[in-house]
PDB file of C-alpha atoms in Angstrom:
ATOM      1  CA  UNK S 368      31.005 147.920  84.298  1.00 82.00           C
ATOM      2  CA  UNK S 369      32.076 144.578  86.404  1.00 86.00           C
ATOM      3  CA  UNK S 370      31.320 141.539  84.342  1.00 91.00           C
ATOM      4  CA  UNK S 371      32.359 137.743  85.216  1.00 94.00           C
ATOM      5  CA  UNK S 372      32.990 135.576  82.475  1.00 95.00           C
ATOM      6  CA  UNK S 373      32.182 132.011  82.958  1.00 94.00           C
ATOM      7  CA  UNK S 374      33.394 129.029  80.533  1.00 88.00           C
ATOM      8  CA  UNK S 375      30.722 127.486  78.056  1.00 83.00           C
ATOM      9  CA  UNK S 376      29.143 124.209  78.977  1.00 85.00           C
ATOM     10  CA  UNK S 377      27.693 121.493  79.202  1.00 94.00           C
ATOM     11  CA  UNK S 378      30.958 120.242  81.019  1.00 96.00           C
ATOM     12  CA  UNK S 379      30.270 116.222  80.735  1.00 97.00           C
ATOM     13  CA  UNK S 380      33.274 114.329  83.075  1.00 97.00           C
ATOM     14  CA  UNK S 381      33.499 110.736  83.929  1.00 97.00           C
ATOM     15  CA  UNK S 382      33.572 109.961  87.353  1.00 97.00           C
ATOM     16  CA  UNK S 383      36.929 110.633  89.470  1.00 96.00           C
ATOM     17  CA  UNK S 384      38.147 112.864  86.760  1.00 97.00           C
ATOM     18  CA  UNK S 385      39.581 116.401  87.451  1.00 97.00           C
ATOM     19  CA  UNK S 386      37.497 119.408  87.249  1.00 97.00           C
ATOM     20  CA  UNK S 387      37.932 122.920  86.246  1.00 97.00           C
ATOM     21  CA  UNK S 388      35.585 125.942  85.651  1.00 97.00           C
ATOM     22  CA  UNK S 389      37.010 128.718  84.799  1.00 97.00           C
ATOM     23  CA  UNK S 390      35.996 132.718  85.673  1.00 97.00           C
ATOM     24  CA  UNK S 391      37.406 135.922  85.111  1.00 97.00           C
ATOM     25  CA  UNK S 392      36.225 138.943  85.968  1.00 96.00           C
ATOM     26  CA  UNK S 393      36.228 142.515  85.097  1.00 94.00           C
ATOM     27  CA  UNK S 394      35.640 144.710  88.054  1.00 90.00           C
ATOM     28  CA  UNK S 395      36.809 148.392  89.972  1.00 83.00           C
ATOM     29  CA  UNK S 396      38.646 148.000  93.351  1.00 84.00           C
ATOM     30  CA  UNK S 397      39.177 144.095  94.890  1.00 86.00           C
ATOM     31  CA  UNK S 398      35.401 142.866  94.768  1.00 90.00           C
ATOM     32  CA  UNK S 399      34.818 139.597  96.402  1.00 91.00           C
ATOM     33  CA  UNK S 400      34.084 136.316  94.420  1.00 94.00           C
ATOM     34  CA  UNK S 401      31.769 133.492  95.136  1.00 95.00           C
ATOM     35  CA  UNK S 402      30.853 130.217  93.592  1.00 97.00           C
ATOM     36  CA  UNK S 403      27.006 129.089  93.795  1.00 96.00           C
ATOM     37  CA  UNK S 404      25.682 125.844  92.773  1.00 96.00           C
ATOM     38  CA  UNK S 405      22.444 125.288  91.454  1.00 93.00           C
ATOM     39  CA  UNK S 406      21.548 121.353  92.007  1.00 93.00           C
ATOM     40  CA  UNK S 407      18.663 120.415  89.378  1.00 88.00           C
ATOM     41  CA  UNK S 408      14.952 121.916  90.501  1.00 82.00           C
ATOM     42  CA  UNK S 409      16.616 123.626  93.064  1.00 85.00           C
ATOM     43  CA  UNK S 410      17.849 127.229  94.421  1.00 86.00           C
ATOM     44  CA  UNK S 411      21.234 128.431  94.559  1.00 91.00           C
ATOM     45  CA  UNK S 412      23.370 127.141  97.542  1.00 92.00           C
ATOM     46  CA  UNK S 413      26.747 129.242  98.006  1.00 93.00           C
ATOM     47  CA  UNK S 414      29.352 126.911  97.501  1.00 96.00           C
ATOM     48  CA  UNK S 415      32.537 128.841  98.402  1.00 96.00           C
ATOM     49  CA  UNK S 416      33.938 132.353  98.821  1.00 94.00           C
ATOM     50  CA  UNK S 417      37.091 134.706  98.546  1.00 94.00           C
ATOM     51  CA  UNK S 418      37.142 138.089 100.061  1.00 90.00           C
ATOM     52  CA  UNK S 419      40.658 139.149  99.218  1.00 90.00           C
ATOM     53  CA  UNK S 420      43.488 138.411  96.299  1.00 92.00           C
ATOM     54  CA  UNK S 421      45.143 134.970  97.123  1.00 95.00           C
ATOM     55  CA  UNK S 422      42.283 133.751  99.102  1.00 95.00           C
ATOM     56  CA  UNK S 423      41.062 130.267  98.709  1.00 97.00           C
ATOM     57  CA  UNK S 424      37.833 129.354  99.367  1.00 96.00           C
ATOM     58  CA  UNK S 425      36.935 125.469  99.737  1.00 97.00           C
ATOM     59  CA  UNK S 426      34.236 123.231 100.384  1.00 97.00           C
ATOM     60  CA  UNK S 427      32.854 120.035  99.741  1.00 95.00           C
ATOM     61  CA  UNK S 428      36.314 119.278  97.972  1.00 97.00           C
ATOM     62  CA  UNK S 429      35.570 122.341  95.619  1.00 98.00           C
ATOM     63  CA  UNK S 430      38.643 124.714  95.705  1.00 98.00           C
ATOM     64  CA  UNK S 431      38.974 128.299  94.112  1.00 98.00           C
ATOM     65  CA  UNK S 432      41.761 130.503  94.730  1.00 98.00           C
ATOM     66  CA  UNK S 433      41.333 134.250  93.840  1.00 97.00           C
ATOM     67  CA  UNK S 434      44.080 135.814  91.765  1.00 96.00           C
ATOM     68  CA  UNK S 435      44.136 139.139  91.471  1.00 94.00           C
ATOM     69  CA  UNK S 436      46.895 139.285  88.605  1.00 94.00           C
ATOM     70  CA  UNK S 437      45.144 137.362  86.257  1.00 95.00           C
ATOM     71  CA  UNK S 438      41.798 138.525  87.397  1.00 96.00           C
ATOM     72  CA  UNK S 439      40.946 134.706  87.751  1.00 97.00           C
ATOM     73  CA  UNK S 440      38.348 132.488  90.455  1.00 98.00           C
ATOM     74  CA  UNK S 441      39.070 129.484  88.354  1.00 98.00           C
ATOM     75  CA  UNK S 442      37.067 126.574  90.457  1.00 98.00           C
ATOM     76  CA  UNK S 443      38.359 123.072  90.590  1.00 98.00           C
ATOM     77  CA  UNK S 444      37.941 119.355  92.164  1.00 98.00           C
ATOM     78  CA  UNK S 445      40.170 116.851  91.923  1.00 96.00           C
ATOM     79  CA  UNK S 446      37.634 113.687  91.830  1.00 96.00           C
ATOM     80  CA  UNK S 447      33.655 114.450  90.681  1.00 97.00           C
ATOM     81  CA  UNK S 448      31.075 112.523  91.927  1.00 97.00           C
ATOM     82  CA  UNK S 449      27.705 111.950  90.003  1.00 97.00           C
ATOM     83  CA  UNK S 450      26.225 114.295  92.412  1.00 96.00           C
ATOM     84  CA  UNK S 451      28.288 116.939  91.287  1.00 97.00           C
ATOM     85  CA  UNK S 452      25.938 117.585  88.477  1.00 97.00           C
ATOM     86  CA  UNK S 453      24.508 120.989  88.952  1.00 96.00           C
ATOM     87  CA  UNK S 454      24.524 124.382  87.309  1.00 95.00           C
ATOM     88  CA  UNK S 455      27.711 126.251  88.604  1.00 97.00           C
ATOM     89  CA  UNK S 456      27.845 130.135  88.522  1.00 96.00           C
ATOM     90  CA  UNK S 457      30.674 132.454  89.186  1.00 96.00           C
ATOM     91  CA  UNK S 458      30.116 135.647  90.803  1.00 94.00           C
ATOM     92  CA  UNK S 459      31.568 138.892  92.256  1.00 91.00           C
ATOM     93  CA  UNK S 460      30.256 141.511  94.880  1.00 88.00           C
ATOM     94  CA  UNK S 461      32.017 145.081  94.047  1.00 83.00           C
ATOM     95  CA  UNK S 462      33.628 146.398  96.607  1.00 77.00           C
ATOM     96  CA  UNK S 463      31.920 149.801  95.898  1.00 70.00           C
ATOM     97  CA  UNK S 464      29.051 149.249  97.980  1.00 62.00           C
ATOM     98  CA  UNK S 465      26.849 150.506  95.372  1.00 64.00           C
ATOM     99  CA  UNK S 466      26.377 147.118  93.224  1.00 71.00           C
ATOM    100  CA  UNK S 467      24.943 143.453  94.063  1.00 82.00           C
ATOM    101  CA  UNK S 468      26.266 140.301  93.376  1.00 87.00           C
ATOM    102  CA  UNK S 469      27.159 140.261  89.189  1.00 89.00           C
ATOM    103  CA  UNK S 470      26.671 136.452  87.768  1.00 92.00           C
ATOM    104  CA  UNK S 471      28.527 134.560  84.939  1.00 93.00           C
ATOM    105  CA  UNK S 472      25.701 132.715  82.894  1.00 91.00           C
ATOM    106  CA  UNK S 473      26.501 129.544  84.507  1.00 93.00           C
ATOM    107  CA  UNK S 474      28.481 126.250  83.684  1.00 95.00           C
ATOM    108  CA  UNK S 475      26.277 123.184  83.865  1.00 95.00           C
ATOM    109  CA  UNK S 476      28.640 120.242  84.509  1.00 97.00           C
ATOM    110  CA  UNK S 477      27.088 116.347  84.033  1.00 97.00           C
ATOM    111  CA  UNK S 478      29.221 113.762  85.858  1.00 97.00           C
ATOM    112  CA  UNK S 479      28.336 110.102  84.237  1.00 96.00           C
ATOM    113  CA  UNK S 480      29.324 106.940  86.568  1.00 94.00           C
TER     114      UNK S 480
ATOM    115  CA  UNK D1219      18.960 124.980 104.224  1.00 79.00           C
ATOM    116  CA  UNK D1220      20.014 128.817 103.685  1.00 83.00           C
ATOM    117  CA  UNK D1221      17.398 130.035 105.759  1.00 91.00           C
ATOM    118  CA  UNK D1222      15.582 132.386 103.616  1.00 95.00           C
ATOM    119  CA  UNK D1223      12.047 131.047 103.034  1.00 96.00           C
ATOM    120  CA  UNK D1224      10.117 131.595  99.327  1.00 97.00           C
ATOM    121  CA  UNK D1225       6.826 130.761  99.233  1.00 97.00           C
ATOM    122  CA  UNK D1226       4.607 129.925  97.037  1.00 97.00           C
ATOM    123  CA  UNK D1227       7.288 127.074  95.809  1.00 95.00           C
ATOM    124  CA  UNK D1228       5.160 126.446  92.582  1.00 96.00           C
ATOM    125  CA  UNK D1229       2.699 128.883  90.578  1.00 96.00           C
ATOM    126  CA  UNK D1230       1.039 128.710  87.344  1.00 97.00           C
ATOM    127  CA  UNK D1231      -1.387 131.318  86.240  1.00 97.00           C
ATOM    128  CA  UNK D1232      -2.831 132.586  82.949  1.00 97.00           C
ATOM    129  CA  UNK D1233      -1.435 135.968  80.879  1.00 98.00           C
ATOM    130  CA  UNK D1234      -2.863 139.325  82.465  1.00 97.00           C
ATOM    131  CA  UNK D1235      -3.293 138.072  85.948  1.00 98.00           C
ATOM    132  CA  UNK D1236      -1.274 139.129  88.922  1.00 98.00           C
ATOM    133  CA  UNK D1237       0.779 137.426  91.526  1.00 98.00           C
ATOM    134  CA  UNK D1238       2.820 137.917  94.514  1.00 98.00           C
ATOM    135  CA  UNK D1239       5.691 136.202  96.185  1.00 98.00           C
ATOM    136  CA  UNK D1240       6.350 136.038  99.448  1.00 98.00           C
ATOM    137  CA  UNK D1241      10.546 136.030 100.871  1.00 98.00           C
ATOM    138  CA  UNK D1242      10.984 135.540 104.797  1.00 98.00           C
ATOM    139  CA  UNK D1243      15.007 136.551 105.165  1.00 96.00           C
ATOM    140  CA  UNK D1244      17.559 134.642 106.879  1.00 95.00           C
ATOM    141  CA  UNK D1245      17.269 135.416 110.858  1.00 94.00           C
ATOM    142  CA  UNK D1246      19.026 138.791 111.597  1.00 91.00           C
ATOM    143  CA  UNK D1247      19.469 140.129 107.947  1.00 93.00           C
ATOM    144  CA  UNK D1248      18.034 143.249 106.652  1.00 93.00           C
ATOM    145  CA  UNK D1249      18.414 143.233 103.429  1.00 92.00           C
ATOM    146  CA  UNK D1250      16.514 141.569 100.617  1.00 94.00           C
ATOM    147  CA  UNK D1251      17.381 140.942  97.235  1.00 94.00           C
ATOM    148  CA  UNK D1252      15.209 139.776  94.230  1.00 96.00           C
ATOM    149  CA  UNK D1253      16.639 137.941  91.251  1.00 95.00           C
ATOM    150  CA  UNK D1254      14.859 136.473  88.234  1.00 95.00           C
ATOM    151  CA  UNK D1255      16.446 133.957  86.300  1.00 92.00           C
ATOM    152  CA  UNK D1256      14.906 132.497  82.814  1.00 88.00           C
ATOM    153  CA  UNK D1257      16.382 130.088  80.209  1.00 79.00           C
ATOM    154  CA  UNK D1258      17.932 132.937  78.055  1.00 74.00           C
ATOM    155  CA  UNK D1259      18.808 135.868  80.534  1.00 72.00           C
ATOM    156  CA  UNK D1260      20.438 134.176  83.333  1.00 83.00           C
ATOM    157  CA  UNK D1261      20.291 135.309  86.560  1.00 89.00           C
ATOM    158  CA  UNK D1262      19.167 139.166  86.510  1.00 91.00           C
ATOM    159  CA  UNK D1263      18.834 141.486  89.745  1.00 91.00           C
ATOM    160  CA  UNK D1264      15.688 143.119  90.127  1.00 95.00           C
ATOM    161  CA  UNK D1265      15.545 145.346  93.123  1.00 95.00           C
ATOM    162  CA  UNK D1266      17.186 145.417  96.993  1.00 93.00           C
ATOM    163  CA  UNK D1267      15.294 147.063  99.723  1.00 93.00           C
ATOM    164  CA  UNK D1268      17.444 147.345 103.088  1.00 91.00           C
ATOM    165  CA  UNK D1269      15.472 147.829 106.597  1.00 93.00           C
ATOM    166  CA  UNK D1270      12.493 148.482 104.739  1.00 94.00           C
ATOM    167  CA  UNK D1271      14.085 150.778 102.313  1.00 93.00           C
ATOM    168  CA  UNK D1272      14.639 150.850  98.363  1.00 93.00           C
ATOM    169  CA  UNK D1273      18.278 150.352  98.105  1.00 90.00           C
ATOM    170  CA  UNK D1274      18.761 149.703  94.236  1.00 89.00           C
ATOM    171  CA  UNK D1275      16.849 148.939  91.401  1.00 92.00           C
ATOM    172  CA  UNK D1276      17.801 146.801  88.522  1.00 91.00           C
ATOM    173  CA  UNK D1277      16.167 145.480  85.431  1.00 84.00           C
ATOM    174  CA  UNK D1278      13.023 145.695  87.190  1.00 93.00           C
ATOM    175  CA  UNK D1279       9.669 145.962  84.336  1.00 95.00           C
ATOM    176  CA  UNK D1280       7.689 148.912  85.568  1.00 96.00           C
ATOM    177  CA  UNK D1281       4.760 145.984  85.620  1.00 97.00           C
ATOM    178  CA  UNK D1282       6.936 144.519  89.196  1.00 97.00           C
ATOM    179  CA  UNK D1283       6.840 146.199  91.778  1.00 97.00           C
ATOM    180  CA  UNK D1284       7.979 144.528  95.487  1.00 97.00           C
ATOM    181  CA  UNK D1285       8.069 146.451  98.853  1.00 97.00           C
ATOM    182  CA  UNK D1286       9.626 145.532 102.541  1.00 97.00           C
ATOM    183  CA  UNK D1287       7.652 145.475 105.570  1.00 97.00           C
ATOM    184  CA  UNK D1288       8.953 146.216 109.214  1.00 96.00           C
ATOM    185  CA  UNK D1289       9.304 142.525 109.819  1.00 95.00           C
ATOM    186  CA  UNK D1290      11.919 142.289 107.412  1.00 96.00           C
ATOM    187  CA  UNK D1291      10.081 140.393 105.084  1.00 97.00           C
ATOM    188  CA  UNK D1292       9.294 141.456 101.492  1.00 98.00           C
ATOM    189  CA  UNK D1293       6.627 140.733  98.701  1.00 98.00           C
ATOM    190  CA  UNK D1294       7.402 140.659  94.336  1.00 98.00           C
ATOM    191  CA  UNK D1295       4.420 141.479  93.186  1.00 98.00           C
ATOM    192  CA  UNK D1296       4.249 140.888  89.241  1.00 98.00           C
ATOM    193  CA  UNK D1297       1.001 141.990  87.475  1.00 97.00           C
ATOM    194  CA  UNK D1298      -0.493 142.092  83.575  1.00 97.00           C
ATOM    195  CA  UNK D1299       1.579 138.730  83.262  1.00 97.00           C
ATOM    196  CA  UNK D1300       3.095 138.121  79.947  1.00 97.00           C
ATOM    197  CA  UNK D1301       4.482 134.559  78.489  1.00 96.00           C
ATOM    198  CA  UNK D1302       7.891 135.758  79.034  1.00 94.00           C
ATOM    199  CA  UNK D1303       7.832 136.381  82.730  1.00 96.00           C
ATOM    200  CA  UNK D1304       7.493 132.537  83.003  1.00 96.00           C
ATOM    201  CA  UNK D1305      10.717 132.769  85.121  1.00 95.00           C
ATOM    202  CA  UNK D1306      12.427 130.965  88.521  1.00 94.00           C
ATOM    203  CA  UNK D1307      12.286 133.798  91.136  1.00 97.00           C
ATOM    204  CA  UNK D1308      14.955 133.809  93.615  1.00 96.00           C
ATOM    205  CA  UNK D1309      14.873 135.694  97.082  1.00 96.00           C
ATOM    206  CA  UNK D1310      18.139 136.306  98.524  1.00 94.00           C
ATOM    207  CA  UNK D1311      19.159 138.692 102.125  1.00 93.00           C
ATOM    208  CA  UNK D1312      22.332 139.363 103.831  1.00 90.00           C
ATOM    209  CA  UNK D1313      23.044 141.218 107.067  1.00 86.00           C
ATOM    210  CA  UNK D1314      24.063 144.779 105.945  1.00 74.00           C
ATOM    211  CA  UNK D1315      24.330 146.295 101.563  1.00 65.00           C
ATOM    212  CA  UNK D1316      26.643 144.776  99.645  1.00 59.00           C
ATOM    213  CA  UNK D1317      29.952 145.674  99.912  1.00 59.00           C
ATOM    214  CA  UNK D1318      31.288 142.642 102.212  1.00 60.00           C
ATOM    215  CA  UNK D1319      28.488 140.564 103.135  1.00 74.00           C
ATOM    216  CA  UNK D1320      27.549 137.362 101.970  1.00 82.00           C
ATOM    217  CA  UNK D1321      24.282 136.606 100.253  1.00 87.00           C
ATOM    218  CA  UNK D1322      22.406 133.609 100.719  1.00 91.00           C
ATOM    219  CA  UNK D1323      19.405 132.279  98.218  1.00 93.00           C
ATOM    220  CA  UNK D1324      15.902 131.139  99.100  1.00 94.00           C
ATOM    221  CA  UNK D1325      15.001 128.116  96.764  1.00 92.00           C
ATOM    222  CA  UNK D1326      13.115 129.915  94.717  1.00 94.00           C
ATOM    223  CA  UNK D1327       9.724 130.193  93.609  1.00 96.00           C
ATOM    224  CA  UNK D1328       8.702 128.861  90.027  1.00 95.00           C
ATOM    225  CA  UNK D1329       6.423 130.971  88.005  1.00 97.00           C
ATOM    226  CA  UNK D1330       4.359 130.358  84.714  1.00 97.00           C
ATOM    227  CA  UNK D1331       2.628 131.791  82.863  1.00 97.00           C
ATOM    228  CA  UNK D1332      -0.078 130.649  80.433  1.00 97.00           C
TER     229      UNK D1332
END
């Protein structure tokens, strides 16, 4: 079945450092892929989205680009903040119709000053 | 602010009681999504109903049970509460199913159990 695959955390970066969480997925078809962050005691916010392959979805300085050969939504930013520090989860929505949105477990990055 | 209201925020009740939660969707959307997300399953899809419809089920415990009404908006109710159903309870809607439409979160209401 479609799966996303989500790299292990606790991520713990220094301020102004680069930042990369990777994802790959497994799905049918050319589902669409979405980042969510999860700030501490709160919900999920959507943070950015791709509907097609070579997409890139930004905001808030986050960038992803979806790449369909190597299956990939890897999500970066070139300078973290403190307030960075949230939960981040990779997911897809199959294209199928059938489905809802299929979550990674999550990457919880900490961003020290 | 995503626009889908959860209510109640906070909850605490003992083992064997029942609850319900409350979701208000985002303005326009008909569909509604429940999620449950704990400490060692992640974020797990319960059920969708669309315009007041059953759409699809997921790892939903025949104990929860959630319908939607002809406003739109749609009720979890969860009943002979166990320990492990201490959980964060999201509420999520988008315009149409799934195939193509975003879905935005409620903040989520916090459940546990005692």
């Amino acid at each position: 079945g479609d799966s996303v695959t989500q790299m292990e955390g606790p991520v713990t970066l220094s301020e102004e450092a680069f930042l990369t969480i990777n994802c790959t997925y497994t799905a049918t078809g050319y589902p669409s892929l979405f980042w969510y962050v999860q700030y501490p005691g709160e919900g999920l916010q959507l943070l950015l989205k791709a509907t097609k392959a070579d997409d890139k979805g930004s905001n808030k300085g986050f960038e992803a680009t979806y790449r369909k050969e190597t299956t990939s939504f890897h999500l970066e930013k070139g300078s973290v903040q403190v307030s960075d520090s949230a939960v981040y989860f990779c997911a897809l929505l199959p294209p199928s119709g059938n489905t809802p949105l299929v979550f990674g477990k999550g990457t919880r990055l900490s961003v020290i000053a | 602010d995503s626009g889908v209201t959860q209510t109640p925020k906070h909850l605490i009740t003992a083992t064997g009681q029942r609850v319900t939660l409350r979701c208000s969707p985002r303005s326009g959307d008909l569909s509604v999504y429940w999620y449950q997300q704990s400490l060692d399953q992640g974020l797990q899809f319960l059920i969708q109903y669309y315009n007041g419809e059953e759409r699809a089920k997921g790892n939903i415990l025949e104990r929860f049970s959630a319908q939607q009404f002809p406003d739109l908006h749609s009720e979890l109710n969860l009943s002979s509460l166990e320990l492990g159903d201490s959980a964060l309870y999201f509420c999520a809607s988008s315009f149409g199913g799934f195939s193509g439409n975003t879905i935005y979160f409620g903040e989520g209401s916090w459940l546990t159990v005692v």
